[in-house]
Structures are given as structure tokens and as C-alpha cells.
Short mmCIF file of C-alpha atoms and ligand atoms in Angstrom, two decimals:
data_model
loop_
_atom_site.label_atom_id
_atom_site.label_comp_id
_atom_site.label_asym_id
_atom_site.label_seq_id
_atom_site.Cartn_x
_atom_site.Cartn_y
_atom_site.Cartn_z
CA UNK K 1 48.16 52.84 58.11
CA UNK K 2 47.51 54.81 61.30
CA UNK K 3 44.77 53.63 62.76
CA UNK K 4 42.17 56.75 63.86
CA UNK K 5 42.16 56.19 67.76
CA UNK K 6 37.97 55.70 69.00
CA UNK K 7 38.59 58.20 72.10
CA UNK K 8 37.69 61.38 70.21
CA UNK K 9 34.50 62.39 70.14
CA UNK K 10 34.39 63.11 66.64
CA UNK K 11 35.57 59.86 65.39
CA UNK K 12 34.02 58.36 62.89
CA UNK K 13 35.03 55.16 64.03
CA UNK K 14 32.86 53.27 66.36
CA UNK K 15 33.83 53.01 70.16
CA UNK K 16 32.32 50.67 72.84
CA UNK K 17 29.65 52.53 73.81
CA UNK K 18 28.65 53.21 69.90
CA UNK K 19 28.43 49.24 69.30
CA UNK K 20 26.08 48.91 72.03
CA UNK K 21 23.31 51.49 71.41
CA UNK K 22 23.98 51.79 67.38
CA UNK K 23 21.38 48.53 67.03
CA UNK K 24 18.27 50.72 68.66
CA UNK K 25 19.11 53.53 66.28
CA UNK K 26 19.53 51.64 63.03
CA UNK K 27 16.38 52.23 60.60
CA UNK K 28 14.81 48.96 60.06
CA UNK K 29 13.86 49.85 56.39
CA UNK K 30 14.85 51.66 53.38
CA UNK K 31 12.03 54.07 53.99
CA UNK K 32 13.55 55.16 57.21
CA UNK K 33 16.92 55.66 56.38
CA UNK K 34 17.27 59.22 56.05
CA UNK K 35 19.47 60.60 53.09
CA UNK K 36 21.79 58.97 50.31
CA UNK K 37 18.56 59.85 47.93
CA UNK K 38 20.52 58.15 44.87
CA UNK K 39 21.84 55.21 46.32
CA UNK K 40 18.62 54.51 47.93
CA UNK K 41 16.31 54.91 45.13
CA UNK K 42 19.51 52.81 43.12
CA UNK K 43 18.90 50.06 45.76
CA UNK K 44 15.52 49.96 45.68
CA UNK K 45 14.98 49.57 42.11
CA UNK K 46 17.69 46.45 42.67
CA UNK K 47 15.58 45.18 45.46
CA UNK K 48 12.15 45.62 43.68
CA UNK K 49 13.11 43.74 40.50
CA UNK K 50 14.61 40.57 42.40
CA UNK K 51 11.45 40.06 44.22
CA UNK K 52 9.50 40.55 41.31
CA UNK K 53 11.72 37.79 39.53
CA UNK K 54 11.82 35.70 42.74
CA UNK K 55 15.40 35.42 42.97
CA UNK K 56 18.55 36.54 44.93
CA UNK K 57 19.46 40.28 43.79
CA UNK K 58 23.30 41.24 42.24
CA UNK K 59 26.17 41.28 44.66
CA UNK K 60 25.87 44.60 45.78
CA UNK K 61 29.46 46.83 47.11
CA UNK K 62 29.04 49.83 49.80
CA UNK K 63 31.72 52.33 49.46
CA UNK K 64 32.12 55.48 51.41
CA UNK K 65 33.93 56.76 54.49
CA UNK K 66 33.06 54.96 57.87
CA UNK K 67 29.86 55.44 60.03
CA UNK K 68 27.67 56.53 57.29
CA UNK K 69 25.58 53.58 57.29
CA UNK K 70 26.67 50.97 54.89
CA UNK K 71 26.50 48.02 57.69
CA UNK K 72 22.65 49.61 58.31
CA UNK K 73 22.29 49.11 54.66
CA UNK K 74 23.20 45.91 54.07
CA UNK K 75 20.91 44.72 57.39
CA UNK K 76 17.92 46.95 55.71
CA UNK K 77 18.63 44.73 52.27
CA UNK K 78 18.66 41.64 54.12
CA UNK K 79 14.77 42.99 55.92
CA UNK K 80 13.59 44.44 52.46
CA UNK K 81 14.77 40.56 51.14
CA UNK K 82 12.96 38.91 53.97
CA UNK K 83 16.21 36.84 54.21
CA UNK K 84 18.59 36.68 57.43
CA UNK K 85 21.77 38.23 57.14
CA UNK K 86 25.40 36.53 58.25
CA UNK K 87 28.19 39.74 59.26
CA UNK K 88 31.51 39.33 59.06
CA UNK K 89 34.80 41.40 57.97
CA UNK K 90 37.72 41.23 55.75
CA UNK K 91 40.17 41.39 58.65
CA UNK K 92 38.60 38.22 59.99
CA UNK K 93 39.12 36.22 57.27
CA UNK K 94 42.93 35.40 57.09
CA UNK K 95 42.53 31.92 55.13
CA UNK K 96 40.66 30.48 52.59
CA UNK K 97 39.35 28.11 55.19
CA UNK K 98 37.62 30.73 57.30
CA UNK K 99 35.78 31.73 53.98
CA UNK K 100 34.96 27.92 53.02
CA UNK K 101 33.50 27.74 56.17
CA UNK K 102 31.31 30.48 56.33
CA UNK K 103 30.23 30.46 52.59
CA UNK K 104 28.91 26.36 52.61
CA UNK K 105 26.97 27.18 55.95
CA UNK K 106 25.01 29.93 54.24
CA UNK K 107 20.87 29.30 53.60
CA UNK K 108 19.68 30.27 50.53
CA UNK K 109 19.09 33.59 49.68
CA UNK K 110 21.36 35.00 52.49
CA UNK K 111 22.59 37.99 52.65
CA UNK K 112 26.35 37.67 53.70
CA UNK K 113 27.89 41.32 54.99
CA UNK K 114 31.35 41.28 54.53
CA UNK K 115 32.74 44.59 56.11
CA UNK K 116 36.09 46.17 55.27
CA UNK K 117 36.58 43.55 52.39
CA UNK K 118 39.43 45.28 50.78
CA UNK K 119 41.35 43.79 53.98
CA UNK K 120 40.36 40.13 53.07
CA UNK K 121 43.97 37.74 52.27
CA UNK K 122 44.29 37.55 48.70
CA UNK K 123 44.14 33.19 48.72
CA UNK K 124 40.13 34.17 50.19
CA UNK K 125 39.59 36.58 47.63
CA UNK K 126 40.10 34.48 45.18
CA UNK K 127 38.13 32.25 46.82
CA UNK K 128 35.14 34.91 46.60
CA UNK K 129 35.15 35.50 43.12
CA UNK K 130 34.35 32.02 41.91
CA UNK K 131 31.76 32.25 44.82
CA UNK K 132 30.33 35.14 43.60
CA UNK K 133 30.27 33.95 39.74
CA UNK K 134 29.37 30.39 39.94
CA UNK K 135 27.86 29.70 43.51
CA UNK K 136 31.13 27.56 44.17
CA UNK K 137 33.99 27.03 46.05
CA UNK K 138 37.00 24.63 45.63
CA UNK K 139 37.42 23.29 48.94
CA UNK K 140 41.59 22.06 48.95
CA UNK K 141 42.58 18.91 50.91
CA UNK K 142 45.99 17.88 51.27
CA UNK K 143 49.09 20.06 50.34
CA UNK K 144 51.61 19.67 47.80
CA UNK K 145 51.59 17.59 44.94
CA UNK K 146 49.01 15.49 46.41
CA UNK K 147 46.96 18.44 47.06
CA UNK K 148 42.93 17.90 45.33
CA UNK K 149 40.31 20.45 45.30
CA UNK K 150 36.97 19.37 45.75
CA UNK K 151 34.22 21.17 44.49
CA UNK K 152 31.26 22.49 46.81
CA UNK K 153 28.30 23.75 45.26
CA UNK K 154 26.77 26.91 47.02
CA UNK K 155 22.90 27.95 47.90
CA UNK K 156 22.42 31.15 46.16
CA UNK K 157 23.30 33.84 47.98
CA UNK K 158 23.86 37.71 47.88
CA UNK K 159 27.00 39.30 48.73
CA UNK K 160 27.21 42.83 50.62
CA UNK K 161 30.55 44.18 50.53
CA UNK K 162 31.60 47.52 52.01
CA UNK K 163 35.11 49.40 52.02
CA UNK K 164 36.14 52.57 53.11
CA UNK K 165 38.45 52.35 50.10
CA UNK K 166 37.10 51.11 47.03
CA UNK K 167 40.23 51.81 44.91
CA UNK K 168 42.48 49.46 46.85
CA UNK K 169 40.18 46.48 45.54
CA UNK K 170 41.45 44.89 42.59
CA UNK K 171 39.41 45.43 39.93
CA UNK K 172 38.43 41.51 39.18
CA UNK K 173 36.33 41.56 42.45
CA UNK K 174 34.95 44.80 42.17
CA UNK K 175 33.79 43.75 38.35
CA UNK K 176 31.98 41.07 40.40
CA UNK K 177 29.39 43.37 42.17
CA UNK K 178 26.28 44.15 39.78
CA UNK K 179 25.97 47.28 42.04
CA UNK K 180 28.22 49.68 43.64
CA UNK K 181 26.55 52.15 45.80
CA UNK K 182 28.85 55.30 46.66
CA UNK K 183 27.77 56.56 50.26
CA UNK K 184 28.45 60.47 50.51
CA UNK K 185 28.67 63.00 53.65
CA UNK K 186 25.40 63.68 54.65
CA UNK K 187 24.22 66.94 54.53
CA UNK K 188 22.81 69.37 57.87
CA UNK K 189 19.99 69.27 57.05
CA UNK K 190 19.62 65.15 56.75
CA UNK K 191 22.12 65.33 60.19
CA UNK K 192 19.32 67.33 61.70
CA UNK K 193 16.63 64.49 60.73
CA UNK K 194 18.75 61.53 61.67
CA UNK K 195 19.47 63.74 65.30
CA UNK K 196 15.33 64.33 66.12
CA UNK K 197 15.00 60.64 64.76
CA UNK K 198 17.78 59.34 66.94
CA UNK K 199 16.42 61.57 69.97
CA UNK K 200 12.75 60.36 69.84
CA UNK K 201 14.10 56.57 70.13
CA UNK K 202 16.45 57.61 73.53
CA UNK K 203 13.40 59.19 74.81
CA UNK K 204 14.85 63.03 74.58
CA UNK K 205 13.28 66.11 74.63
CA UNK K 206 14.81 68.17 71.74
CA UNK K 207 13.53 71.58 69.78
CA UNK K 208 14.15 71.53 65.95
CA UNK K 209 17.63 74.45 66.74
CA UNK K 210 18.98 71.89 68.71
CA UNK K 211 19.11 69.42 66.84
CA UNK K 212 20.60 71.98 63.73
CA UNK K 213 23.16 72.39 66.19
CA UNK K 214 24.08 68.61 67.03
CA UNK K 215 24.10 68.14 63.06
CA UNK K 216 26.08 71.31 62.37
CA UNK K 217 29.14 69.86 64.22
CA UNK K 218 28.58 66.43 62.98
CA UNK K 219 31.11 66.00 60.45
CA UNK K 220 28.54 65.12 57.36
CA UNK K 221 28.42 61.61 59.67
CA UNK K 222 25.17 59.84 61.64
CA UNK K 223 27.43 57.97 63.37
CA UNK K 224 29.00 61.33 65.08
CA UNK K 225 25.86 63.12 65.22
CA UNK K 226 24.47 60.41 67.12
CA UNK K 227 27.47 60.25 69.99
CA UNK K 228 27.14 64.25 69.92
CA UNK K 229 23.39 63.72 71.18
CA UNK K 230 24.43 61.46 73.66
CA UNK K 231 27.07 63.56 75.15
CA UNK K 232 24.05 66.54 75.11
CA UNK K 233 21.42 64.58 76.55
CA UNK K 234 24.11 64.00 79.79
CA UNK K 235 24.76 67.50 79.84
CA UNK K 236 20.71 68.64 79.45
CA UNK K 237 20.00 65.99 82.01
CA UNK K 238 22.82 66.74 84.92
CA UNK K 239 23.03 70.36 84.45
CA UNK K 240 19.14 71.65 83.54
CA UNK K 241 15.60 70.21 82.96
CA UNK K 242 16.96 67.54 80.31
CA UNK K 243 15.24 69.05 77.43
CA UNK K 244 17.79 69.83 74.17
CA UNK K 245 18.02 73.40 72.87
CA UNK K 246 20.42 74.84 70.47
CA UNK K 247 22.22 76.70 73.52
CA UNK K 248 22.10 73.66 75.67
CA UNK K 249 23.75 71.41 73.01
CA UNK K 250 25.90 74.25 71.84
CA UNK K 251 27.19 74.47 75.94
CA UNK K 252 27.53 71.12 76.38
CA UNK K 253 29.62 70.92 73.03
CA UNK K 254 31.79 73.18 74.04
CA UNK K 255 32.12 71.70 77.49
CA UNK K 256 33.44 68.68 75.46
CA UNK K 257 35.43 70.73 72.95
CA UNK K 258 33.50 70.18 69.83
CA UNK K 259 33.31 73.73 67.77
CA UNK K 260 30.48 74.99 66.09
CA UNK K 261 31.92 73.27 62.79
CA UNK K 262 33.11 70.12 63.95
CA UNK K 263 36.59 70.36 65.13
CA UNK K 264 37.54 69.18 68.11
CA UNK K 265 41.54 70.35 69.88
CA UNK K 266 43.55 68.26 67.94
CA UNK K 267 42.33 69.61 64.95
CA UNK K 268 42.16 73.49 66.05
CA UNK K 269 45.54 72.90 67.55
CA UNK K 270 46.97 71.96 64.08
CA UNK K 271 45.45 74.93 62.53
CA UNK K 272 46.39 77.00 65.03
CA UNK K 273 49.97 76.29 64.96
CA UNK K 274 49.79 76.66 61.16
CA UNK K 275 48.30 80.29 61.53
CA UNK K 276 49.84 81.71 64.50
CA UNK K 277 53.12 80.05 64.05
CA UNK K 278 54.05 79.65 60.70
CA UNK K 279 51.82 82.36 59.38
CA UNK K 280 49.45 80.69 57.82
CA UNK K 281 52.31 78.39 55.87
CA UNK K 282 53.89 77.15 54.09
CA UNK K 283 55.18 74.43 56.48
CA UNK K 284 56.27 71.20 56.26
CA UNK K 285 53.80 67.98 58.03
CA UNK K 286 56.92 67.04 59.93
CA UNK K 287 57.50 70.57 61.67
CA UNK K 288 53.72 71.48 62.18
CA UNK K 289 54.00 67.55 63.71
CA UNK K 290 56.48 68.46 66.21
CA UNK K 291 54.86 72.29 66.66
CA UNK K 292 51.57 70.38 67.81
CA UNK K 293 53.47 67.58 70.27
CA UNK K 294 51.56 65.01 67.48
CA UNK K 295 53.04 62.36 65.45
CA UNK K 296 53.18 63.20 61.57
CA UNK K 297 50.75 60.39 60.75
CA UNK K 298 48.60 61.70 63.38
CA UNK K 299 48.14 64.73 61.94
CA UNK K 300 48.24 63.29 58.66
CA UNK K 301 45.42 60.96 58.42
CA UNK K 302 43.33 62.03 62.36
CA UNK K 303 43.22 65.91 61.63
CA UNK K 304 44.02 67.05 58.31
CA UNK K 305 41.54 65.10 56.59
CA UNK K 306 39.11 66.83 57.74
CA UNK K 307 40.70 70.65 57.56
CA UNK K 308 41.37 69.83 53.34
CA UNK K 309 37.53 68.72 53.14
CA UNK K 310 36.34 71.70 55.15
CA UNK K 311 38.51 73.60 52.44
CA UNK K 312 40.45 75.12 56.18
CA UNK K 313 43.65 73.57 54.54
CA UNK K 314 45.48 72.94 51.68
CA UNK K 315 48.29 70.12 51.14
CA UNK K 316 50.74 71.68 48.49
CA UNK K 317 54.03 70.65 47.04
CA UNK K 318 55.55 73.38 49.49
CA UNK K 319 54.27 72.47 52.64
CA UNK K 320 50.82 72.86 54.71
CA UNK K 321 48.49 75.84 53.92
CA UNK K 322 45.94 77.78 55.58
CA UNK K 323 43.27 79.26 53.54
CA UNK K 324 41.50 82.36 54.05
CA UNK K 325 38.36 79.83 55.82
CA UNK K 326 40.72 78.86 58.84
CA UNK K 327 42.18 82.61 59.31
CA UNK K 328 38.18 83.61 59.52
CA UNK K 329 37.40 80.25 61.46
CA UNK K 330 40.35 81.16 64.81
CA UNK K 331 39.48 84.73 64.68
CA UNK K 332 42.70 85.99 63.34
CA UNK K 333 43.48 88.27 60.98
CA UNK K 334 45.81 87.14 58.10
CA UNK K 335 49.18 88.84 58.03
CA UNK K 336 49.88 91.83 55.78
CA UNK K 337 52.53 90.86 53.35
CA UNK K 338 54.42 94.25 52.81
CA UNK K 339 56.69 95.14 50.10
CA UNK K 340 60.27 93.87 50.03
CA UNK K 341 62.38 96.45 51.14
CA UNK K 342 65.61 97.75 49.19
CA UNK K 343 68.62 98.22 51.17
CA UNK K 344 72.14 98.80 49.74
CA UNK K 345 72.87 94.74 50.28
CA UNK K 346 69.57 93.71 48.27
CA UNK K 347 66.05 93.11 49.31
CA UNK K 348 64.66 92.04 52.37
CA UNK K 349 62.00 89.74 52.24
CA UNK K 350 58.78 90.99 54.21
CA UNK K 351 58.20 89.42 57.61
CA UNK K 352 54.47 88.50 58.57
CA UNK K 353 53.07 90.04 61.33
CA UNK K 354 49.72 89.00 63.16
CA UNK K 355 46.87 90.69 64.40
CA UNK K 356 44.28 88.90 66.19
CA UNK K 357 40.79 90.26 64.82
CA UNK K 358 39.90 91.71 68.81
CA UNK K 359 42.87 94.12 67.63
CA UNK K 360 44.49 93.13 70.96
N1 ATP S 401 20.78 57.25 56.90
C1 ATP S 401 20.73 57.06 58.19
N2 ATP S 401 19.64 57.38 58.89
C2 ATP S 401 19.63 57.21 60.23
N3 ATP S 401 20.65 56.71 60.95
C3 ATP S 401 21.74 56.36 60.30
C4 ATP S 401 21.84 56.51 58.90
N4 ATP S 401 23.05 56.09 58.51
C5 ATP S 401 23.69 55.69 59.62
N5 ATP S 401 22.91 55.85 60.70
C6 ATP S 401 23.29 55.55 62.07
O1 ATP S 401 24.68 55.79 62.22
C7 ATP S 401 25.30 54.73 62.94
C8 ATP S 401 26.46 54.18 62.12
O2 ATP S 401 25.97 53.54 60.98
P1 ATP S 401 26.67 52.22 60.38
O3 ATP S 401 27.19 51.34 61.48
O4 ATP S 401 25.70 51.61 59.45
O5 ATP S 401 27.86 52.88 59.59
P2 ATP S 401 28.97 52.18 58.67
O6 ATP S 401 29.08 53.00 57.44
O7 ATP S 401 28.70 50.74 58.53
O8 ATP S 401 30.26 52.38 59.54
P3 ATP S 401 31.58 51.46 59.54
O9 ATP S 401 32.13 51.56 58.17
O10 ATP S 401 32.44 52.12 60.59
O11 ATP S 401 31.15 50.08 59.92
C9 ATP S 401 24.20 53.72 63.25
O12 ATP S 401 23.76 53.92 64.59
C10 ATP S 401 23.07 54.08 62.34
O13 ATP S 401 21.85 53.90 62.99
#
């Protein structure tokens, strides 16, 4: 799979610079961690009942699309637990050793964060489910016939696992949460809140509009909406007094390319070549690929994405299509499909012709 590169600004991936400051912004508790209203009152009710009974809540799986605050989560769990928390991530764990290893050094009542776990090797996964069930691992020494497993009795702990892609876990582990919490695109409003919280902790002055127009080209994701106010509070602070208006966040995003709904030049490029030339489609990924300088998979899984969930484009059996959004969103006017016209030799199929909406 391609993997979405961290140097766009509207990644939701997290860069260098993200892993370093993303700790000050986290919210601590599940009080201050704005949005997700069902799986947060979900969680809580999990939470609440295994203090009341003393004893280590279900396994509980995070599922959503990256930066949208399942790692926050599972620290806030661990807090709300009073229990420390171990991170790792499926990549990390290649053998069943790695696992072993980690799993007999937890304390009881841990919470153990295992990011990405729909990339863990299958011989660790297996590992993890008789973890998760019985609190026990078979540990094997030797190989081959003389191979022996020895059993290894676990503290009790509680599992947080998070995947960007909950259907590519096989369905034994996933039976083995007691809780699945489904993380959704936040909405601009929420954006707005997480922007003046995120604001007040860096010490920046910021009006309510400006931080409606961080969120606005956000992408439904904290994680972007936080890098956005980072790239604004450079521009506030270099160029004028350092204090965050809409039109000071809406210069400096366009200074950095970011439009007023979230796309940044790869991603108006693609839509451009669809509408300006291809008429709107449709066209086939490989040729609006090659009309954009981009690999196919680029375009595929970095831009597109985003253009189908903004309803700007559609993916049809025929090829790529603009809708009537991303004619509206570039300005231009959609071509006027004329009547075929009869000749002696047949018809002739009408050609589409562009207007841009200045009339120009
Ligand atoms: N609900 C929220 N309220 C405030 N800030 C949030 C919220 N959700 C996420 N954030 C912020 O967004 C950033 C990214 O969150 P986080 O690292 O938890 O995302 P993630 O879903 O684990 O991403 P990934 O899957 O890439 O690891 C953090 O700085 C966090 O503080």
C-alpha cells in the first residue's frame, strides 16, 4: 500500500514536528477531549463500571482514520484507570517473541496500546488472543520435534488496540475486544474547539473566526487542524502583531496552499485536470495519473480519498468523475452538452466546451 508521504500539510499522518508538540496538546481526560460524543459516553460507561467492580475493564479496539485521537484515547483510559500505560505497534512486533516479551513484563492492570494492530505477524496474533482470553501465553523453547511450550501466566491487563482498518482484522481477534469504539471525522464546529483549545496551550492570541477558519480547512481531523495553527501562528507572528484572525489564518493558508475547504495542490491539481481537461470525465486513474505528473497510487489513495468524501468526485466503472461540487469549487462552469448533430454520414457526438465562470 502507498504509504501517504508526512510532507503535506494536510496529512493526516504525523510528521516530526507533530510527534514532538502532539504530547502538550493531548487532553489529559475524557472530559477534555472534545467530540466523538458516542464513543466517549460508550467509554465512559466501560470505565465507570470497572472501577466500581474493582477490576481491569474489556479489551477495548479504536477504529477510525489516523490523527483523530485514538492513541489520546487509550493514554486518557490508562489516566481515567489510574494505571500506567505501555505503547507499542503492530509493525513492531514481527515475532511472537517480541510479544512474549512485552506481555510477561506488564504490571497489573496495565493498559497496553497496541497501535496499527492489524499489521501485527499472524504467529503474535495468535499469541494475543489466548492473552487476551485467558491472561496467558505459551512461551516455545526449542524448535522442531523437540520443541515445548511453557505456559506463563499473565497479570491482568487491558488491551487498547487501534487500526485504521478494522476490516482487515480477522474476525477471531476482533471477537476478542468487549468494546469497539468507531472514531468519526470531527465536525467544524468541534475543529473550532479543539483549534482555541490547542491555541490557549501554545500561548496564541486567536478570535473565535479564526479559529472557524483553521477548522474549516481541517479535513474533519485534530491532528491537521492543529499543524494548520502552527503554520498561522508563524505567519501572525513574522508578518503582523501575532494575534489569529479569520483573514490572518485565511492569508497565511493560502500562503501555504491550503483552500478554504481543505485541499491543498495535489489535490486541486487532480481536479483540475479532471475538469479542464477531460471535461469533467469520464477518465481513466491511469491518464488523469499521467495528466497530473503523479503516480496512479498517488492519486489513488493521497488525493482522491478525500475529493469522493468531499462528494468533489466520483469513482465509477467508467472512469473518474467530477460532480457538480468540484465544477462550483474551481470556478468553472460545466460544459454545455449540445445535441448530436445529423450529418449525411450519421451523428456527431457533441464536443464539450468550457467556460470559466469570469466569462473570460
Ligand atoms: N478530541 C480531541 N480533542 C482535542 N485534541 C485532540 C482530539 N483528538 C485528537 N486530538 C489531538 O490531535 C493529535 C492527534 O491525535 P492522536 O495522536 O491521538 O491521533 P491518532 O488517531 O492516534 O493518530 P494515528 O492513528 O496517526 O496514531 C494530538 O495532538 C491530539 O492532542
Amino acid at each position: 500500500m502507498y504509504e501517504e508521504s508526512a510532507d503535506r500539510l494536510v496529512t493526516a499522518a504525523a510528521d516530526g514536528e507533530d510527534q514532538a508538540v502532539e504530547a502538550a496538546l493531548r487532553p489529559k481526560l475524557l472530559d477534555e477531549f472534545i467530540g466523538q460524543e458516542r464513543v466517549r459516553e460508550q467509554l465512559s460507561l466501560v470505565l465507570q463500571a470497572a472501577r466500581k467492580r474493582g477490576s481491569a475493564p474489556d479489551h477495548v479496539l479504536l477504529s477510525g482514520p489516523p490523527g483523530l485521537g485514538k492513541t489520546t484515547l487509550s493514554m486518557i483510559i490508562a489516566a481515567e484507570l489510574g494505571a500506567p500505560i505501555r505503547i507499542t505497534s503492530g509493525p513492531a512486533i514481527q515475532h511472537a517473541g517480541d510479544l512474549a516479551a512485552i506481555l510477561s513484563s506488564l504490571t497489573e492492570g496495565e493498559v497496553l496500546f497496541l497501535d496499527e494492530i492489524h499489521r501485527m505477524s499472524r504467529p503474535a496474533e495468535e499469541m494475543l488472543y489466548m492473552a487476551m482470553e485467558d491472561f496467558r501465553v505459551d512461551v516455545i523453547v526449542g524448535k522442531g520435534p523437540g520443541a515445548t511450550a511453557i505456559p506463563l501466566e499473565l497479570p491482568p491487563f487491558t488491551l487498547v488496540g487501534a487500526t485504521t482498518r478494522a476490516g482487515l482484522l480477522p474476525p477471531p481477534l476482533r471477537d476478542r475486544f468487549g468494546f469497539t469504539g468507531h472514531m468519526e471525522f470531527y465536525a467544524p464546529v468541534e475543529l473550532q474547539r479543539v483549534v482555541h483549545r490547542s491555541a490557549t496551550l501554545l500561548d496564541v492570541e486567536i478570535d473565535p473566526a479564526g479559529a472557524a477558519e483553521i477548522a474549516g480547512r481541517s479535513r474533519g481531523t485534530p491532528r491537521i487542524a492543529n499543524r494548520l495553527l502552527r503554520r498561522v501562528r508563524d505567519y501572525a507572528q513574522v508578518r503582523h502583531d501575532g494575534v489569529v484572525t479569520a483573514e490572518i489564518a485565511g492569508q497565511a493558508l493560502d500562503v501555504y496552499e491550503v483552500d478554504a475547504r481543505g485541499l491543498d495542490r495535489l489535490d486541486r491539481a487532480v481536479l483540475d485536470a479532471l475538469l479542464r481537461l477531460f471535461g469533467g470525465g469520464p477518465v481513466g486513474l491511469s491518464t488523469l495519473a499521467v495528466a497530473v505528473g503523479e503516480e496512479a497510487e498517488t492519486v489513488e489513495e493521497v488525493a482522491e480519498p478525500f475529493l469522493v468524501r468531499e462528494g468533489l468526485l466520483a469513482r465509477t466503472p467508467r472512469g473518474r468523475i467530477a460532480t457538480a461540487a468540484a465544477w462550483q469549487h474551481l470556478g468553472l462552469t460545466p460544459p454545455v452538452q449540445t445535441p448530436p448533430v445529423q450529418t449525411t454520414r450519421g451523428s456527431v457526438p457533441p464536443q464539450p466546451e468550457l467556460f470559466p465562470a469570469d466569462g473570460s
